[in-house]
Amino acid sequence: MHSEIMQLPVLSAQTLTNQASTTLVDNFGRAITYLRLAVTDRCNLRCAYCMPEDMRFLPTKELLTDAEIVRLVEVCAALGIRKVRVTGGEPFVRKGIMGLLREIKQTRGIEDVHITTNGVLTAPHVPEMEKLGIASVNLSMDTFDEKRFFELTRRNEFRAVWGSFEALAASPIPLSVNAVIMDGKNSDDVIAMSEQTKHRNFIMRFIEEMPFNGGTHKVVAPVWTYKKILSALQEAFPSIEALGRHDHAATAELYRIPGYAGQVGIIAGFSRTFCGACNRIRITAKGILKTCLYDNGVLDLKRLLREGASDDAVKEAIIIAVQHRFRDGFEAERHTHSASAAFDSMSEIGG
Ligand code: SAM
Ligand code: SF4
C-alpha cells in the first residue's frame, strides 16, 4: 500500500474526486489537528546539526507566496487543523512575517498559532506577538555560553539571541528553549541550561540529534539519547520528578526539579517514542506535504495550487495522503530512504 504514497506527488487536480470532510483521521485512527508550516528555508545561522556552512537556499519562486500559505492554512483549517506552528528556516527572515502571522491567526478554525525561532531577529517583535495572541514560542539555543554558541551556529549572534530569550522570558507568552544535544559539543551544557529554570519560568527542552542536516554528516544513532539525557539529569538532580507529557500527542517528556520555577523536557526525536499518538502534518518551505518527519514528502501542494486546483481538490489530495500514512517514523524511513541518501536540512522541512 505504501508504494502508492510515492505516487501521490504526481496526482493531478483532475484525478481527484470531490469528497468533503471536516476531520482528518489517518489510516491508523489518529486525528490530525496540528500543522507545522515552514515559511522559508533561509536562515541567518548555520547550526552544524541542521545545515552545511555553504547551504544553498531555494530560489524565491520555489517558496510558497503569502497568498498560497494563507490558502493552504484555510484548506487545512477546513479539514480540522486547529493548531499551526510557524517555523522554517528562520521565520523572522521572511519579509512581512508579522502580517502573515496575523492572517494565519485570523483564519477561521485556527485556534492556536505557535512559533519556532532562533531568536536572532525576534526580540523587537515580542510586543506585537503578545498582542496577536501567539500561543507559545520555542526558542532554539543549544548553549548559554557565547563562545560555544559561535562554534555551534557558526555565526556571532549570541547577544541578539540572548536578548530574545530575556524578552520572551519576561513576556506572558509561554516559552520553551530547545537544545539539540551533541556529544562533546554541548553535552556538558545540559546541567547548566537546566539550572536556568531555577528562577525563570520556561521549559528547557533537550532534543536527540536527528539526521536532517542536508548531508553534512551521518547520524546513525545519537550518543545522547533520551535515556542518557535523563540519567545525566537524575544524577545532577536526584529529586527530579517526572510530569509526563503536556498532552497525549506532545513530543516532550516533562520533568520538574523541586523548588525550580520552570521545567525541563526531553524530546526523543531520533528514538521516536511518540509516533503512536502523532497528530501532526508538515508543509515544507517548497510546499510539499509530509505526513511524517521521516518520509520524503507525499504530495506536491504548491504544484496543485499553481496548476489551478480547486480548494476541494486540494482537500481531497490531503485526505488521500493522510489515509496512506506510515505507522511510525521507522517505517517511513525504511520505505523512503536508501542507506546512502542524504537527508534534507531541517531548515527546508520545518522542525
Ligand atoms: N530556525 C528556527 C529555529 O532554529 O528555531 C526554526 C527552524 S529549526 C529547523 C526548528 C528546530 O529544529 C530547532 O529547534 C532545531 O534545533 C531543530 N533541529 C534542526 N536540525 C535538527 C536535527 N538535525 N536534529 C534535531 N533537531 C534539529
Ligand atoms: Fe537555522 Fe534553525 Fe537550522 Fe539553526 S536549526 S540553522 S537556526 S533553521
Short mmCIF file of C-alpha atoms and ligand atoms in Angstrom, two decimals:
data_model
loop_
_atom_site.label_atom_id
_atom_site.label_comp_id
_atom_site.label_asym_id
_atom_site.label_seq_id
_atom_site.Cartn_x
_atom_site.Cartn_y
_atom_site.Cartn_z
CA MET A 1 0.00 0.00 0.00
CA HIS A 2 2.81 2.42 0.79
CA SER A 3 4.23 2.29 -2.72
CA GLU A 4 1.10 4.32 -3.61
CA ILE A 5 2.32 7.09 -1.36
CA MET A 6 5.30 7.75 -3.51
CA GLN A 7 2.97 8.28 -6.46
CA LEU A 8 0.93 10.92 -4.68
CA PRO A 9 3.14 13.82 -5.75
CA VAL A 10 2.19 13.19 -9.39
CA LEU A 11 -1.58 13.13 -8.74
CA SER A 12 -3.09 15.97 -10.69
CA ALA A 13 -6.11 18.00 -9.66
CA GLN A 14 -8.16 16.37 -12.39
CA THR A 15 -7.72 12.86 -10.99
CA LEU A 16 -9.25 13.79 -7.66
CA THR A 17 -12.88 13.35 -6.81
CA ASN A 18 -14.94 15.75 -4.76
CA GLN A 19 -15.35 14.44 -1.22
CA ALA A 20 -15.89 16.71 1.75
CA SER A 21 -14.61 16.08 5.25
CA THR A 22 -14.16 18.12 8.40
CA THR A 23 -11.90 15.82 10.42
CA LEU A 24 -8.65 14.41 9.18
CA VAL A 25 -8.17 10.90 10.50
CA ASP A 26 -5.32 8.74 9.27
CA ASN A 27 -5.30 5.06 8.36
CA PHE A 28 -4.35 4.21 11.96
CA GLY A 29 -7.22 6.21 13.53
CA ARG A 30 -5.05 9.16 14.57
CA ALA A 31 -6.83 12.54 14.31
CA ILE A 32 -4.67 15.15 12.58
CA THR A 33 -5.13 18.59 14.14
CA TYR A 34 -1.66 20.15 14.03
CA LEU A 35 0.22 21.69 11.08
CA ARG A 36 3.88 22.61 11.12
CA LEU A 37 4.47 25.17 8.43
CA ALA A 38 7.93 26.12 7.14
CA VAL A 39 7.54 29.66 5.80
CA THR A 40 11.09 29.80 4.40
CA ASP A 41 14.19 27.60 4.21
CA ARG A 42 16.51 30.62 4.68
CA CYS A 43 18.37 31.20 7.86
CA ASN A 44 20.78 33.65 9.48
CA LEU A 45 22.54 30.90 11.49
CA ARG A 46 24.31 27.77 10.25
CA CYS A 47 23.76 25.25 13.06
CA ALA A 48 26.04 22.29 12.33
CA TYR A 49 23.33 19.69 13.04
CA CYS A 50 20.95 21.39 10.59
CA MET A 51 22.85 22.55 7.50
CA PRO A 52 26.27 22.88 5.86
CA GLU A 53 28.18 26.16 6.04
CA ASP A 54 27.69 26.63 2.29
CA MET A 55 23.98 25.82 2.38
CA ARG A 56 22.25 26.70 -0.90
CA PHE A 57 18.80 28.10 -0.29
CA LEU A 58 15.84 27.73 -2.62
CA PRO A 59 15.15 30.37 -5.27
CA THR A 60 12.28 32.65 -4.14
CA LYS A 61 9.94 31.30 -6.81
CA GLU A 62 10.25 27.84 -5.22
CA LEU A 63 8.89 29.15 -1.92
CA LEU A 64 5.17 29.46 -1.26
CA THR A 65 3.83 33.00 -1.59
CA ASP A 66 1.90 34.62 1.28
CA ALA A 67 -1.36 34.05 -0.62
CA GLU A 68 -0.52 30.36 -1.16
CA ILE A 69 0.36 29.91 2.51
CA VAL A 70 -2.87 31.55 3.66
CA ARG A 71 -4.89 29.45 1.23
CA LEU A 72 -3.26 26.22 2.41
CA VAL A 73 -3.89 27.16 6.05
CA GLU A 74 -7.55 27.82 5.20
CA VAL A 75 -7.83 24.47 3.45
CA CYS A 76 -6.17 22.69 6.38
CA ALA A 77 -8.41 24.50 8.88
CA ALA A 78 -11.48 23.39 6.91
CA LEU A 79 -10.16 19.82 7.25
CA GLY A 80 -9.85 20.07 11.03
CA ILE A 81 -6.39 21.55 11.67
CA ARG A 82 -6.64 23.69 14.82
CA LYS A 83 -3.02 24.39 15.72
CA VAL A 84 -0.31 25.83 13.44
CA ARG A 85 3.38 26.10 14.26
CA VAL A 86 5.18 28.62 12.05
CA THR A 87 8.78 27.53 11.56
CA GLY A 88 11.47 27.32 8.87
CA GLY A 89 14.35 28.07 8.23
CA GLU A 90 14.12 31.18 10.35
CA PRO A 91 10.57 32.60 10.19
CA PHE A 92 11.70 36.13 11.04
CA VAL A 93 13.92 36.42 7.94
CA ARG A 94 10.79 36.17 5.77
CA LYS A 95 9.63 39.62 4.65
CA GLY A 96 6.23 40.53 6.06
CA ILE A 97 6.22 37.68 8.59
CA MET A 98 4.15 39.61 11.14
CA GLY A 99 1.39 40.25 8.58
CA LEU A 100 1.45 36.59 7.61
CA LEU A 101 1.23 35.51 11.26
CA ARG A 102 -1.78 37.80 11.70
CA GLU A 103 -3.53 36.26 8.69
CA ILE A 104 -2.83 32.73 9.92
CA LYS A 105 -4.07 33.66 13.39
CA GLN A 106 -7.28 35.13 11.93
CA THR A 107 -8.05 32.06 9.83
CA ARG A 108 -11.41 30.59 10.74
CA GLY A 109 -10.91 27.36 12.65
CA ILE A 110 -7.30 28.01 13.70
CA GLU A 111 -7.22 28.24 17.48
CA ASP A 112 -3.51 28.44 18.31
CA VAL A 113 -0.52 29.78 16.43
CA HIS A 114 2.94 28.90 17.77
CA ILE A 115 6.37 29.97 16.52
CA THR A 116 9.76 28.27 16.47
CA THR A 117 12.61 30.77 16.09
CA ASN A 118 16.36 31.05 16.54
CA GLY A 119 15.98 34.42 18.28
CA VAL A 120 18.39 36.46 16.11
CA LEU A 121 15.67 38.89 14.96
CA THR A 122 12.88 38.02 17.39
CA ALA A 123 13.11 40.43 20.36
CA PRO A 124 11.66 43.55 18.67
CA HIS A 125 8.56 41.57 17.63
CA VAL A 126 7.70 40.24 21.09
CA PRO A 127 5.19 43.03 21.99
CA GLU A 128 3.31 42.51 18.72
CA MET A 129 3.39 38.74 19.19
CA GLU A 130 1.77 39.26 22.59
CA LYS A 131 -0.94 41.45 21.04
CA LEU A 132 -1.56 38.86 18.34
CA GLY A 133 -2.06 36.19 20.99
CA ILE A 134 0.75 33.87 19.88
CA ALA A 135 0.17 30.72 21.96
CA SER A 136 3.82 29.86 22.64
CA VAL A 137 7.35 30.27 21.35
CA ASN A 138 10.08 27.68 21.01
CA LEU A 139 13.45 29.42 21.03
CA SER A 140 16.41 27.39 19.82
CA MET A 141 19.57 27.85 21.91
CA ASP A 142 21.96 24.95 22.16
CA THR A 143 24.14 26.58 24.81
CA PHE A 144 24.11 29.65 27.04
CA ASP A 145 27.86 30.13 26.51
CA GLU A 146 28.78 32.81 23.95
CA LYS A 147 31.96 31.19 22.60
CA ARG A 148 30.32 27.80 22.29
CA PHE A 149 27.28 29.39 20.61
CA PHE A 150 29.57 30.63 17.82
CA GLU A 151 31.13 27.16 17.43
CA LEU A 152 27.70 25.54 17.14
CA THR A 153 25.95 28.09 14.91
CA ARG A 154 28.98 29.49 13.00
CA ARG A 155 27.55 32.98 13.50
CA ASN A 156 28.31 35.65 16.07
CA GLU A 157 24.73 36.30 17.17
CA PHE A 158 24.72 35.19 20.79
CA ARG A 159 23.88 38.62 22.22
CA ALA A 160 20.88 39.11 19.92
CA VAL A 161 19.58 35.63 20.78
CA TRP A 162 20.12 36.18 24.50
CA GLY A 163 18.16 39.45 24.14
CA SER A 164 15.26 37.49 22.64
CA PHE A 165 15.50 34.94 25.44
CA GLU A 166 15.22 37.73 28.02
CA ALA A 167 12.37 39.47 26.17
CA LEU A 168 10.44 36.21 25.82
CA ALA A 169 11.12 35.09 29.38
CA ALA A 170 9.74 38.43 30.61
CA SER A 171 6.62 38.23 28.40
CA PRO A 172 3.46 36.28 29.20
CA ILE A 173 3.93 34.12 26.08
CA PRO A 174 4.80 30.56 27.23
CA LEU A 175 8.43 29.85 26.33
CA SER A 176 10.38 26.67 25.66
CA VAL A 177 14.08 26.68 24.83
CA ASN A 178 15.22 23.88 22.52
CA ALA A 179 18.75 22.48 22.60
CA VAL A 180 19.94 19.65 20.34
CA ILE A 181 22.46 17.68 22.40
CA MET A 182 25.66 16.56 20.67
CA ASP A 183 28.35 14.52 22.35
CA GLY A 184 31.37 16.61 23.31
CA LYS A 185 29.93 19.76 21.74
CA ASN A 186 27.26 20.86 24.19
CA SER A 187 26.56 17.71 26.21
CA ASP A 188 28.13 19.28 29.28
CA ASP A 189 25.71 22.24 28.98
CA VAL A 190 22.71 20.08 29.92
CA ILE A 191 23.01 20.76 33.63
CA ALA A 192 23.92 24.46 33.36
CA MET A 193 20.98 25.03 31.00
CA SER A 194 18.63 23.19 33.37
CA GLU A 195 19.86 25.43 36.18
CA GLN A 196 18.46 28.42 34.30
CA THR A 197 14.95 27.16 35.11
CA LYS A 198 15.60 27.76 38.81
CA HIS A 199 14.45 31.38 38.74
CA ARG A 200 12.80 31.64 35.33
CA ASN A 201 9.56 30.03 34.31
CA PHE A 202 10.33 28.39 30.96
CA ILE A 203 10.74 24.83 29.75
CA MET A 204 14.31 23.82 28.91
CA ARG A 205 14.00 21.00 26.37
CA PHE A 206 16.77 18.69 25.23
CA ILE A 207 16.41 17.08 21.79
CA GLU A 208 18.10 13.97 20.40
CA GLU A 209 20.05 14.79 17.25
CA MET A 210 18.30 13.58 14.09
CA PRO A 211 19.80 13.02 10.63
CA PHE A 212 18.19 16.08 8.95
CA ASN A 213 21.36 18.06 8.25
CA GLY A 214 21.49 18.33 4.46
CA GLY A 215 24.20 15.70 4.21
CA THR A 216 26.88 17.32 6.37
CA HIS A 217 27.45 14.20 8.45
CA LYS A 218 25.78 10.86 9.06
CA VAL A 219 23.74 10.41 12.22
CA VAL A 220 23.49 6.66 12.63
CA ALA A 221 22.38 6.95 16.25
CA PRO A 222 22.94 9.85 18.62
CA VAL A 223 25.20 9.22 21.62
CA TRP A 224 22.92 11.49 23.68
CA THR A 225 19.71 9.53 23.58
CA TYR A 226 16.73 10.46 25.73
CA LYS A 227 17.85 7.79 28.23
CA LYS A 228 21.34 9.28 28.54
CA ILE A 229 19.97 12.82 28.90
CA LEU A 230 17.59 11.63 31.61
CA SER A 231 20.29 9.83 33.57
CA ALA A 232 22.50 12.95 33.46
CA LEU A 233 19.59 14.97 34.85
CA GLN A 234 18.82 12.36 37.51
CA GLU A 235 22.43 12.28 38.58
CA ALA A 236 22.62 16.08 38.94
CA PHE A 237 19.11 16.49 40.38
CA PRO A 238 18.30 13.27 42.31
CA SER A 239 14.85 14.56 43.35
CA ILE A 240 13.74 15.40 39.78
CA GLU A 241 10.06 14.44 39.23
CA ALA A 242 8.51 13.10 36.03
CA LEU A 243 5.42 15.06 34.95
CA GLY A 244 4.58 13.12 31.78
CA ARG A 245 3.56 14.88 28.56
CA HIS A 246 1.67 18.15 28.25
CA ASP A 247 -1.00 16.36 26.19
CA HIS A 248 -1.37 12.94 24.59
CA ALA A 249 0.25 13.98 21.30
CA ALA A 250 3.10 16.05 22.75
CA THR A 251 6.65 15.01 21.89
CA ALA A 252 8.36 16.21 25.10
CA GLU A 253 8.51 14.23 28.34
CA LEU A 254 8.48 16.87 31.07
CA TYR A 255 10.25 16.95 34.44
CA ARG A 256 10.34 19.32 37.41
CA ILE A 257 13.21 19.96 39.73
CA PRO A 258 11.63 20.64 43.14
CA GLY A 259 11.84 24.34 44.06
CA TYR A 260 12.61 25.43 40.48
CA ALA A 261 10.31 27.91 38.68
CA GLY A 262 10.49 26.23 35.27
CA GLN A 263 10.61 22.68 33.93
CA VAL A 264 12.89 20.56 31.79
CA GLY A 265 11.86 18.34 28.91
CA ILE A 266 13.35 15.63 26.69
CA ILE A 267 12.36 15.04 23.06
CA ALA A 268 13.23 11.60 21.67
CA GLY A 269 13.23 12.76 18.05
CA PHE A 270 15.59 10.02 16.90
CA SER A 271 14.24 7.24 19.14
CA ARG A 272 10.70 8.16 18.05
CA THR A 273 8.85 7.16 21.19
CA PHE A 274 5.77 9.28 20.40
CA CYS A 275 4.66 8.23 16.88
CA GLY A 276 1.65 6.24 18.13
CA ALA A 277 -0.14 9.44 19.14
CA CYS A 278 1.13 11.68 16.32
CA ASN A 279 -1.37 14.39 15.31
CA ARG A 280 0.97 16.34 13.01
CA ILE A 281 1.47 17.04 9.35
CA ARG A 282 4.04 19.37 7.81
CA ILE A 283 4.17 21.68 4.83
CA THR A 284 7.77 22.29 3.78
CA ALA A 285 9.23 25.57 2.56
CA LYS A 286 8.66 24.49 -1.05
CA GLY A 287 5.08 23.47 -0.45
CA ILE A 288 5.45 19.70 -0.08
CA LEU A 289 3.13 17.89 2.33
CA LYS A 290 4.85 15.49 4.73
CA THR A 291 2.72 13.22 6.89
CA CYS A 292 5.83 12.08 8.81
CA LEU A 293 9.08 13.90 9.51
CA TYR A 294 10.95 10.85 8.22
CA ASP A 295 9.06 10.47 4.91
CA ASN A 296 10.28 12.06 1.68
CA GLY A 297 7.24 14.23 1.09
CA VAL A 298 3.97 12.72 -0.08
CA LEU A 299 2.18 15.44 -2.03
CA ASP A 300 3.26 18.49 -4.01
CA LEU A 301 0.76 21.08 -2.75
CA LYS A 302 2.47 24.01 -4.44
CA ARG A 303 2.18 22.29 -7.78
CA LEU A 304 -1.51 21.59 -7.20
CA LEU A 305 -2.14 25.25 -6.35
CA ARG A 306 -0.12 26.52 -9.32
CA GLU A 307 -1.94 24.13 -11.69
CA GLY A 308 -5.22 25.75 -10.67
CA ALA A 309 -6.65 23.04 -8.38
CA SER A 310 -9.84 23.98 -6.56
CA ASP A 311 -9.93 24.04 -2.76
CA ASP A 312 -11.98 20.82 -2.83
CA ALA A 313 -9.36 19.13 -4.99
CA VAL A 314 -6.57 20.19 -2.62
CA LYS A 315 -8.59 18.93 0.36
CA GLU A 316 -9.20 15.64 -1.37
CA ALA A 317 -5.49 15.20 -2.11
CA ILE A 318 -4.60 15.89 1.53
CA ILE A 319 -7.24 13.42 2.73
CA ILE A 320 -5.81 10.71 0.46
CA ALA A 321 -2.26 11.39 1.65
CA VAL A 322 -3.33 11.24 5.30
CA GLN A 323 -5.15 7.97 4.66
CA HIS A 324 -1.86 6.47 3.45
CA ARG A 325 0.30 7.46 6.38
CA PHE A 326 3.16 5.36 7.66
CA ARG A 327 2.66 3.76 11.06
CA ASP A 328 5.72 5.47 12.52
CA GLY A 329 8.97 7.22 11.72
CA PHE A 330 10.88 3.93 11.42
CA GLU A 331 8.52 2.59 8.76
CA ALA A 332 8.66 5.95 6.93
CA GLU A 333 12.46 5.92 6.98
CA ARG A 334 12.66 2.30 5.77
CA HIS A 335 10.35 2.95 2.84
CA THR A 336 11.72 6.27 1.68
CA HIS A 337 15.44 6.47 2.40
CA SER A 338 18.22 4.37 0.95
CA ALA A 339 21.17 3.96 3.31
CA SER A 340 23.41 6.15 1.12
CA ALA A 341 20.97 9.04 0.55
CA ALA A 342 21.43 12.26 2.50
CA PHE A 343 18.52 13.66 4.47
CA ASP A 344 17.28 17.18 3.68
CA SER A 345 18.17 20.00 6.04
CA MET A 346 15.64 20.59 8.80
CA SER A 347 15.51 24.19 7.59
CA GLU A 348 13.67 23.12 4.46
CA ILE A 349 11.45 20.57 6.19
CA GLY A 350 10.42 22.77 9.11
CA GLY A 351 11.43 21.46 12.51
N1 SAM B 1 15.30 28.48 12.76
C1 SAM B 1 14.34 28.19 13.76
C2 SAM B 1 14.99 27.60 14.98
O1 SAM B 1 16.14 27.19 14.89
O2 SAM B 1 14.31 27.56 16.00
C3 SAM B 1 13.23 27.28 13.28
C4 SAM B 1 13.61 26.14 12.39
S1 SAM B 1 14.63 24.90 13.11
C5 SAM B 1 14.83 23.81 11.75
C6 SAM B 1 13.46 24.10 14.20
C7 SAM B 1 14.02 23.19 15.22
O3 SAM B 1 14.61 22.09 14.58
C8 SAM B 1 15.08 23.81 16.10
O4 SAM B 1 14.70 23.68 17.46
C9 SAM B 1 16.30 22.99 15.82
O5 SAM B 1 17.10 22.84 16.95
C10 SAM B 1 15.71 21.68 15.35
N2 SAM B 1 16.63 20.90 14.52
C11 SAM B 1 17.24 21.28 13.37
N3 SAM B 1 18.02 20.29 12.89
C12 SAM B 1 17.92 19.26 13.76
C13 SAM B 1 18.49 17.95 13.82
N4 SAM B 1 19.33 17.52 12.88
N5 SAM B 1 18.16 17.16 14.86
C14 SAM B 1 17.31 17.60 15.83
N6 SAM B 1 16.72 18.82 15.81
C15 SAM B 1 17.02 19.65 14.80
FE1 SF4 B 2 18.77 27.95 11.15
FE2 SF4 B 2 17.07 26.83 12.89
FE3 SF4 B 2 18.56 25.31 11.20
FE4 SF4 B 2 19.79 26.61 13.16
S1 SF4 B 2 18.22 25.00 13.40
S2 SF4 B 2 20.47 26.55 11.00
S3 SF4 B 2 18.61 28.41 13.33
S4 SF4 B 2 16.96 26.70 10.64
#
